mmCIF file of C-alpha atoms in Angstrom:
data_model
loop_
_atom_site.group_PDB
_atom_site.id
_atom_site.type_symbol
_atom_site.label_atom_id
_atom_site.label_comp_id
_atom_site.label_asym_id
_atom_site.label_seq_id
_atom_site.Cartn_x
_atom_site.Cartn_y
_atom_site.Cartn_z
ATOM 1 C CA MET A 45 -0.563 -2.100 20.593
ATOM 2 C CA SER A 46 -3.618 0.048 21.200
ATOM 3 C CA ILE A 47 -6.788 -1.681 22.401
ATOM 4 C CA GLN A 48 -9.764 0.593 21.866
ATOM 5 C CA SER A 49 -13.432 0.564 22.762
ATOM 6 C CA ALA A 50 -16.170 1.209 20.232
ATOM 7 C CA GLY A 51 -16.479 4.958 19.753
ATOM 8 C CA GLU A 52 -12.998 5.684 21.091
ATOM 9 C CA SER A 53 -10.562 7.279 18.678
ATOM 10 C CA PRO A 54 -7.030 5.940 18.235
ATOM 11 C CA THR A 55 -5.767 9.261 19.650
ATOM 12 C CA ASP A 56 -7.846 8.822 22.811
ATOM 13 C CA ALA A 57 -6.654 5.260 23.192
ATOM 14 C CA ALA A 58 -3.021 6.232 22.689
ATOM 15 C CA ALA A 59 -3.264 8.905 25.351
ATOM 16 C CA SER A 60 -4.255 6.368 28.006
ATOM 17 C CA ALA A 61 -2.269 3.357 26.842
ATOM 18 C CA ALA A 62 0.909 2.164 28.460
ATOM 19 C CA PRO A 63 4.106 2.507 26.410
ATOM 20 C CA GLY A 64 4.399 -0.255 23.836
ATOM 21 C CA PRO A 65 5.683 -1.057 20.384
ATOM 22 C CA ALA A 66 5.728 1.775 17.877
ATOM 23 C CA PRO A 67 2.799 1.751 15.434
ATOM 24 C CA ARG A 68 3.341 0.644 11.865
ATOM 25 C CA THR A 69 4.566 3.456 9.666
ATOM 26 C CA ALA A 70 5.343 1.579 6.446
ATOM 27 C CA PRO A 71 2.605 1.244 3.792
ATOM 28 C CA ASP A 72 0.625 -1.959 3.649
ATOM 29 C CA PRO A 73 2.880 -4.185 1.464
ATOM 30 C CA ALA A 74 -0.155 -5.962 0.029
ATOM 31 C CA SER A 75 -1.579 -2.677 -1.261
ATOM 32 C CA PRO A 76 0.218 -0.918 -4.092
ATOM 33 C CA GLN A 77 -1.354 2.419 -3.093
ATOM 34 C CA GLY A 78 -0.400 2.202 0.585
ATOM 35 C CA GLY A 79 -3.292 4.443 1.711
ATOM 36 C CA HIS A 80 -5.838 1.648 1.695
ATOM 37 C CA ARG A 81 -6.100 -0.613 4.717
ATOM 38 C CA THR A 82 -6.991 -4.223 5.315
ATOM 39 C CA ALA A 83 -8.810 -4.966 8.562
ATOM 40 C CA ALA A 84 -9.547 -8.310 10.194
ATOM 41 C CA ILE A 85 -12.830 -8.958 12.004
ATOM 42 C CA ILE A 86 -12.866 -11.746 14.591
ATOM 43 C CA PRO A 87 -16.399 -12.629 15.717
ATOM 44 C CA ALA A 88 -15.983 -14.038 19.232
ATOM 45 C CA ALA A 89 -19.475 -13.773 20.709
ATOM 46 C CA GLY A 90 -20.432 -17.455 20.473
ATOM 47 C CA ARG A 91 -20.879 -19.790 23.429
ATOM 48 C CA GLY A 92 -19.274 -22.908 21.881
ATOM 49 C CA VAL A 93 -21.701 -25.435 23.346
ATOM 50 C CA ARG A 94 -20.000 -28.370 21.612
ATOM 51 C CA LEU A 95 -16.977 -27.880 23.858
ATOM 52 C CA GLY A 96 -19.191 -28.369 26.893
ATOM 53 C CA PRO A 97 -20.116 -26.057 29.777
ATOM 54 C CA GLY A 98 -17.846 -23.252 30.902
ATOM 55 C CA ALA A 99 -16.439 -20.110 29.363
ATOM 56 C CA PRO A 100 -17.340 -19.052 25.805
ATOM 57 C CA LYS A 101 -15.340 -20.983 23.231
ATOM 58 C CA ALA A 102 -13.129 -18.043 22.302
ATOM 59 C CA LEU A 103 -12.034 -17.679 25.923
ATOM 60 C CA ARG A 104 -11.052 -21.330 26.421
ATOM 61 C CA THR A 105 -7.319 -21.709 26.867
ATOM 62 C CA LEU A 106 -4.694 -23.472 24.768
ATOM 63 C CA SER A 107 -1.403 -23.874 26.595
ATOM 64 C CA GLY A 108 -2.592 -21.315 29.123
ATOM 65 C CA THR A 109 -3.561 -18.677 26.543
ATOM 66 C CA PRO A 110 -7.167 -18.006 25.454
ATOM 67 C CA MET A 111 -8.001 -19.120 21.916
ATOM 68 C CA LEU A 112 -9.065 -15.574 21.100
ATOM 69 C CA VAL A 113 -5.589 -14.278 21.914
ATOM 70 C CA HIS A 114 -4.042 -16.934 19.660
ATOM 71 C CA ALA A 115 -6.409 -15.849 16.863
ATOM 72 C CA VAL A 116 -5.576 -12.158 17.356
ATOM 73 C CA ARG A 117 -1.871 -12.989 17.259
ATOM 74 C CA ALA A 118 -2.389 -14.903 14.013
ATOM 75 C CA MET A 119 -3.981 -11.834 12.401
ATOM 76 C CA ASP A 120 -1.300 -9.569 13.877
ATOM 77 C CA ARG A 121 1.469 -11.571 12.224
ATOM 78 C CA ALA A 122 -0.054 -10.938 8.791
ATOM 79 C CA ARG A 123 1.747 -7.986 7.229
ATOM 80 C CA ALA A 124 -1.364 -6.926 5.294
ATOM 81 C CA VAL A 125 -3.543 -6.433 8.398
ATOM 82 C CA SER A 126 -3.389 -2.994 10.047
ATOM 83 C CA LEU A 127 -6.498 -3.185 12.255
ATOM 84 C CA ILE A 128 -8.163 -6.027 14.148
ATOM 85 C CA VAL A 129 -11.788 -5.718 15.254
ATOM 86 C CA VAL A 130 -12.765 -8.220 17.948
ATOM 87 C CA VAL A 131 -16.525 -8.670 18.275
ATOM 88 C CA ALA A 132 -17.153 -9.690 21.874
ATOM 89 C CA PRO A 133 -20.236 -11.201 23.538
ATOM 90 C CA PRO A 134 -22.921 -8.504 23.900
ATOM 91 C CA ASP A 135 -22.348 -8.280 27.652
ATOM 92 C CA GLY A 136 -18.656 -9.164 27.623
ATOM 93 C CA ALA A 137 -16.837 -6.396 25.764
ATOM 94 C CA ASP A 138 -15.140 -5.127 28.928
ATOM 95 C CA GLU A 139 -14.015 -8.640 29.849
ATOM 96 C CA VAL A 140 -12.544 -9.202 26.398
ATOM 97 C CA ARG A 141 -10.841 -5.813 26.408
ATOM 98 C CA HIS A 142 -9.238 -6.561 29.781
ATOM 99 C CA LEU A 143 -8.199 -9.993 28.537
ATOM 100 C CA LEU A 144 -6.402 -8.480 25.558
ATOM 101 C CA ASP A 145 -4.831 -5.825 27.772
ATOM 102 C CA GLU A 146 -3.284 -8.646 29.800
ATOM 103 C CA HIS A 147 -1.719 -10.066 26.624
ATOM 104 C CA THR A 148 -0.181 -6.894 25.223
ATOM 105 C CA SER A 149 2.658 -8.661 23.435
ATOM 106 C CA LEU A 150 0.700 -9.732 20.382
ATOM 107 C CA ALA A 151 3.913 -10.374 18.465
ATOM 108 C CA PRO A 152 5.993 -12.747 20.625
ATOM 109 C CA GLY A 153 9.691 -11.962 20.459
ATOM 110 C CA GLY A 154 9.059 -8.476 19.115
ATOM 111 C CA GLU A 155 9.483 -9.460 15.460
ATOM 112 C CA LEU A 156 6.565 -7.233 14.389
ATOM 113 C CA PRO A 157 4.909 -4.122 15.814
ATOM 114 C CA ALA A 158 1.560 -4.980 17.323
ATOM 115 C CA THR A 159 -1.553 -4.106 15.338
ATOM 116 C CA ASP A 160 -4.268 -1.820 16.723
ATOM 117 C CA VAL A 161 -7.206 -3.741 18.185
ATOM 118 C CA LEU A 162 -10.771 -2.470 18.521
ATOM 119 C CA VAL A 163 -13.269 -4.333 20.737
ATOM 120 C CA VAL A 164 -17.006 -3.949 20.032
ATOM 121 C CA PRO A 165 -20.073 -5.717 21.457
ATOM 122 C CA GLY A 166 -21.578 -8.393 19.244
ATOM 123 C CA GLY A 167 -25.101 -9.506 18.463
ATOM 124 C CA GLU A 168 -27.314 -12.522 18.913
ATOM 125 C CA THR A 169 -25.882 -14.424 15.928
ATOM 126 C CA ARG A 170 -22.593 -14.601 14.076
ATOM 127 C CA GLN A 171 -24.185 -12.753 11.168
ATOM 128 C CA ASP A 172 -25.221 -9.933 13.497
ATOM 129 C CA SER A 173 -21.739 -9.807 15.018
ATOM 130 C CA VAL A 174 -19.950 -9.554 11.673
ATOM 131 C CA ARG A 175 -22.342 -6.791 10.637
ATOM 132 C CA LEU A 176 -21.526 -4.879 13.837
ATOM 133 C CA GLY A 177 -17.816 -5.401 13.188
ATOM 134 C CA LEU A 178 -18.212 -3.960 9.696
ATOM 135 C CA ALA A 179 -20.027 -0.941 11.103
ATOM 136 C CA ALA A 180 -17.056 -0.223 13.374
ATOM 137 C CA LEU A 181 -14.489 -0.024 10.569
ATOM 138 C CA PRO A 182 -12.915 3.384 9.809
ATOM 139 C CA GLY A 183 -13.370 4.969 6.407
ATOM 140 C CA ASP A 184 -9.897 4.153 5.072
ATOM 141 C CA VAL A 185 -10.484 0.385 5.167
ATOM 142 C CA ASP A 186 -11.342 -1.097 1.780
ATOM 143 C CA ALA A 187 -10.581 -4.796 2.310
ATOM 144 C CA VAL A 188 -11.608 -7.039 5.173
ATOM 145 C CA LEU A 189 -10.791 -10.504 6.460
ATOM 146 C CA VAL A 190 -13.298 -12.377 8.626
ATOM 147 C CA HIS A 191 -11.677 -14.960 10.857
ATOM 148 C CA ASP A 192 -13.116 -17.470 13.320
ATOM 149 C CA ALA A 193 -11.729 -17.167 16.834
ATOM 150 C CA ALA A 194 -12.125 -20.943 16.926
ATOM 151 C CA ARG A 195 -9.356 -21.282 14.282
ATOM 152 C CA PRO A 196 -6.551 -20.047 16.547
ATOM 153 C CA LEU A 197 -3.604 -21.647 14.742
ATOM 154 C CA VAL A 198 -4.025 -20.490 11.147
ATOM 155 C CA PRO A 199 -0.535 -19.929 9.663
ATOM 156 C CA VAL A 200 0.457 -16.432 8.607
ATOM 157 C CA ASP A 201 1.108 -17.580 5.028
ATOM 158 C CA THR A 202 -2.564 -18.543 4.702
ATOM 159 C CA VAL A 203 -3.716 -15.158 5.994
ATOM 160 C CA ASP A 204 -1.391 -13.310 3.640
ATOM 161 C CA ALA A 205 -2.454 -15.454 0.660
ATOM 162 C CA VAL A 206 -6.109 -14.544 1.218
ATOM 163 C CA ALA A 207 -5.326 -10.832 1.642
ATOM 164 C CA ALA A 208 -3.120 -10.813 -1.459
ATOM 165 C CA ALA A 209 -5.826 -12.415 -3.603
ATOM 166 C CA VAL A 210 -8.282 -9.688 -2.566
ATOM 167 C CA ARG A 211 -5.712 -6.990 -3.313
ATOM 168 C CA GLU A 212 -5.166 -8.543 -6.727
ATOM 169 C CA GLY A 213 -8.832 -8.008 -7.579
ATOM 170 C CA ALA A 214 -10.825 -10.994 -6.333
ATOM 171 C CA PRO A 215 -14.059 -9.734 -4.712
ATOM 172 C CA ALA A 216 -14.254 -12.695 -2.317
ATOM 173 C CA VAL A 217 -11.636 -15.289 -1.334
ATOM 174 C CA VAL A 218 -11.745 -18.379 0.876
ATOM 175 C CA PRO A 219 -8.923 -20.725 1.907
ATOM 176 C CA ALA A 220 -9.891 -24.359 1.561
ATOM 177 C CA LEU A 221 -8.559 -27.917 1.502
ATOM 178 C CA PRO A 222 -9.560 -30.885 -0.669
ATOM 179 C CA VAL A 223 -12.000 -33.204 1.068
ATOM 180 C CA PRO A 224 -10.236 -36.530 1.814
ATOM 181 C CA ASP A 225 -13.387 -38.564 2.518
ATOM 182 C CA THR A 226 -16.243 -39.560 0.250
ATOM 183 C CA VAL A 227 -19.261 -37.399 1.092
ATOM 184 C CA LYS A 228 -22.876 -38.581 0.934
ATOM 185 C CA GLU A 229 -26.018 -36.514 0.638
ATOM 186 C CA VAL A 230 -28.774 -37.973 2.805
ATOM 187 C CA GLU A 231 -32.427 -37.514 3.673
ATOM 188 C CA PRO A 232 -32.333 -36.333 7.307
ATOM 189 C CA ARG A 233 -34.478 -38.371 9.678
ATOM 190 C CA PRO A 234 -35.445 -37.282 13.188
ATOM 191 C CA GLY A 235 -34.448 -39.363 16.171
ATOM 192 C CA GLY A 236 -31.061 -40.498 14.860
ATOM 193 C CA GLY A 237 -32.394 -43.372 12.780
ATOM 194 C CA PRO A 238 -30.853 -44.646 9.508
ATOM 195 C CA GLU A 239 -30.841 -41.969 6.802
ATOM 196 C CA PRO A 240 -31.284 -42.924 3.144
ATOM 197 C CA VAL A 241 -28.537 -41.742 0.771
ATOM 198 C CA THR A 242 -29.777 -39.408 -1.967
ATOM 199 C CA GLY A 243 -26.513 -38.696 -3.774
ATOM 200 C CA THR A 244 -22.712 -38.877 -3.832
ATOM 201 C CA PRO A 245 -20.982 -35.640 -4.909
ATOM 202 C CA GLU A 246 -17.796 -35.948 -6.925
ATOM 203 C CA ARG A 247 -15.072 -35.678 -4.305
ATOM 204 C CA SER A 248 -12.551 -33.971 -6.611
ATOM 205 C CA ARG A 249 -14.870 -30.955 -6.834
ATOM 206 C CA LEU A 250 -15.349 -30.550 -3.064
ATOM 207 C CA ARG A 251 -13.365 -28.295 -0.739
ATOM 208 C CA ALA A 252 -13.504 -27.863 3.031
ATOM 209 C CA VAL A 253 -13.592 -24.106 3.630
ATOM 210 C CA GLN A 254 -11.578 -22.396 6.371
ATOM 211 C CA THR A 255 -10.971 -18.817 7.505
ATOM 212 C CA PRO A 256 -9.937 -16.050 7.246
ATOM 213 C CA GLN A 257 -12.256 -15.316 4.365
ATOM 214 C CA GLY A 258 -11.294 -12.160 2.499
ATOM 215 C CA PHE A 259 -13.484 -9.591 0.757
ATOM 216 C CA ALA A 260 -13.504 -6.233 -0.885
ATOM 217 C CA LEU A 261 -15.248 -4.266 1.858
ATOM 218 C CA LYS A 262 -18.014 -2.974 -0.413
ATOM 219 C CA VAL A 263 -18.829 -6.550 -1.458
ATOM 220 C CA LEU A 264 -19.168 -7.932 2.071
ATOM 221 C CA ALA A 265 -21.051 -4.835 3.243
ATOM 222 C CA ALA A 266 -23.536 -5.282 0.397
ATOM 223 C CA ALA A 267 -24.042 -8.934 1.339
ATOM 224 C CA HIS A 268 -24.807 -8.033 4.946
ATOM 225 C CA GLU A 269 -27.196 -5.299 3.812
ATOM 226 C CA GLN A 270 -29.071 -7.436 1.299
ATOM 227 C CA VAL A 271 -29.121 -10.950 2.758
ATOM 228 C CA ALA A 272 -31.749 -11.130 5.467
ATOM 229 C CA ARG A 273 -31.073 -13.125 8.613
ATOM 230 C CA GLU A 274 -32.918 -16.426 8.705
ATOM 231 C CA GLY A 275 -33.141 -18.481 11.888
ATOM 232 C CA ASP A 276 -29.735 -18.500 13.572
ATOM 233 C CA GLY A 277 -28.250 -16.475 10.745
ATOM 234 C CA ALA A 278 -25.556 -17.216 8.170
ATOM 235 C CA THR A 279 -22.389 -18.897 9.407
ATOM 236 C CA ASP A 280 -20.448 -18.429 6.162
ATOM 237 C CA ASP A 281 -19.842 -14.931 4.832
ATOM 238 C CA ALA A 282 -18.716 -16.222 1.453
ATOM 239 C CA GLY A 283 -22.043 -18.017 1.122
ATOM 240 C CA MET A 284 -23.817 -14.690 1.616
ATOM 241 C CA VAL A 285 -21.727 -13.167 -1.163
ATOM 242 C CA GLU A 286 -22.532 -16.121 -3.441
ATOM 243 C CA ARG A 287 -26.226 -15.381 -2.982
ATOM 244 C CA LEU A 288 -25.619 -11.995 -4.608
ATOM 245 C CA GLY A 289 -24.239 -13.767 -7.692
ATOM 246 C CA ILE A 290 -20.679 -12.574 -7.022
ATOM 247 C CA GLU A 291 -17.809 -14.953 -7.723
ATOM 248 C CA VAL A 292 -15.927 -16.444 -4.767
ATOM 249 C CA VAL A 293 -12.490 -17.934 -5.438
ATOM 250 C CA VAL A 294 -10.506 -20.496 -3.450
ATOM 251 C CA VAL A 295 -6.850 -20.358 -2.415
ATOM 252 C CA PRO A 296 -5.021 -23.219 -0.675
ATOM 253 C CA GLY A 297 -5.827 -23.596 3.001
ATOM 254 C CA HIS A 298 -3.706 -25.283 5.652
ATOM 255 C CA GLU A 299 -4.248 -28.333 7.838
ATOM 256 C CA GLU A 300 -3.394 -26.318 10.963
ATOM 257 C CA ALA A 301 -6.233 -23.871 10.312
ATOM 258 C CA PHE A 302 -8.753 -26.396 11.667
ATOM 259 C CA LYS A 303 -11.697 -25.295 13.771
ATOM 260 C CA VAL A 304 -11.675 -26.119 17.479
ATOM 261 C CA THR A 305 -15.212 -27.272 18.225
ATOM 262 C CA ARG A 306 -14.864 -30.552 20.143
ATOM 263 C CA PRO A 307 -12.738 -31.673 23.092
ATOM 264 C CA LEU A 308 -10.629 -33.797 20.725
ATOM 265 C CA ASP A 309 -9.782 -30.659 18.734
ATOM 266 C CA LEU A 310 -8.310 -29.132 21.893
ATOM 267 C CA VAL A 311 -5.946 -32.107 22.175
ATOM 268 C CA LEU A 312 -4.855 -31.669 18.548
ATOM 269 C CA ALA A 313 -4.368 -27.920 19.004
ATOM 270 C CA GLU A 314 -2.170 -28.482 22.057
ATOM 271 C CA ALA A 315 -0.068 -30.911 19.995
ATOM 272 C CA VAL A 316 0.350 -28.344 17.204
ATOM 273 C CA ILE A 317 1.455 -25.683 19.701
ATOM 274 C CA ALA A 318 3.941 -28.091 21.297
ATOM 275 C CA ARG A 319 5.423 -28.898 17.877
ATOM 276 C CA ARG A 320 5.669 -25.224 16.959
ATOM 277 C CA ARG A 321 7.431 -24.417 20.199
ATOM 278 C CA ALA A 322 9.900 -27.231 19.634
ATOM 279 C CA THR A 323 10.657 -26.337 16.014
ATOM 280 C CA ASP A 324 9.852 -22.630 15.552
ATOM 281 C CA GLY A 325 10.065 -21.132 19.026
ATOM 282 C CA PHE A 326 6.339 -20.288 18.793
#
């Protein structure tokens, strides 16, 4: 694995890196032309206030390993991904780079060569951070996955399904699950008082969206160029693409790709890791 700083070439990074797994030499199996690359961007600059005080959400640990490292490993296991761009807190790029250096075995057991990782400083909002991640991509990347660091346990099959759908021609792809509960539209009221119901969407048409979301690079770049930031910025890249009138398609998500936002989610994530270790040697 080579962990690079923004502005550092892979050759420079290789010259100073400790010996490690050999880089990938086979063509990207998800790309029939082989010369085109799929990169994954992991925005990890958020504070994660819903998890309470302490380290940024991406740096909280699951079974002793930071969530960000779990998320990077998930992208590394995907055969289609040849570059991972981690977007760190604006003042925390060095800390994140050192953290990843300490976890150099991104493919436990050595089943896969580790993917190159580039760490860049992020912005004030998630939208800003994704835009900065896009700006750091090399010229041979033509497809990109955007993955939440707070979804550390996404299965590799889900990642590969999203990447494959983009390679097959979909301009934008999201993994999603059917919504099990009835959902109500309400009139928000300040102060936490009772909110009147204004509608009940048909549940069979609803999906709960997960990540990674996949895009043709030119499509996502256009969305970030044309959709202005409002307030705290967009939290859903596919929604930005929709605003351009471009079709977004859904592929099946996975129940283990849930987002860790509350203390209870940490308990569930620990349980998933324990089960994987018992059954898969994870």
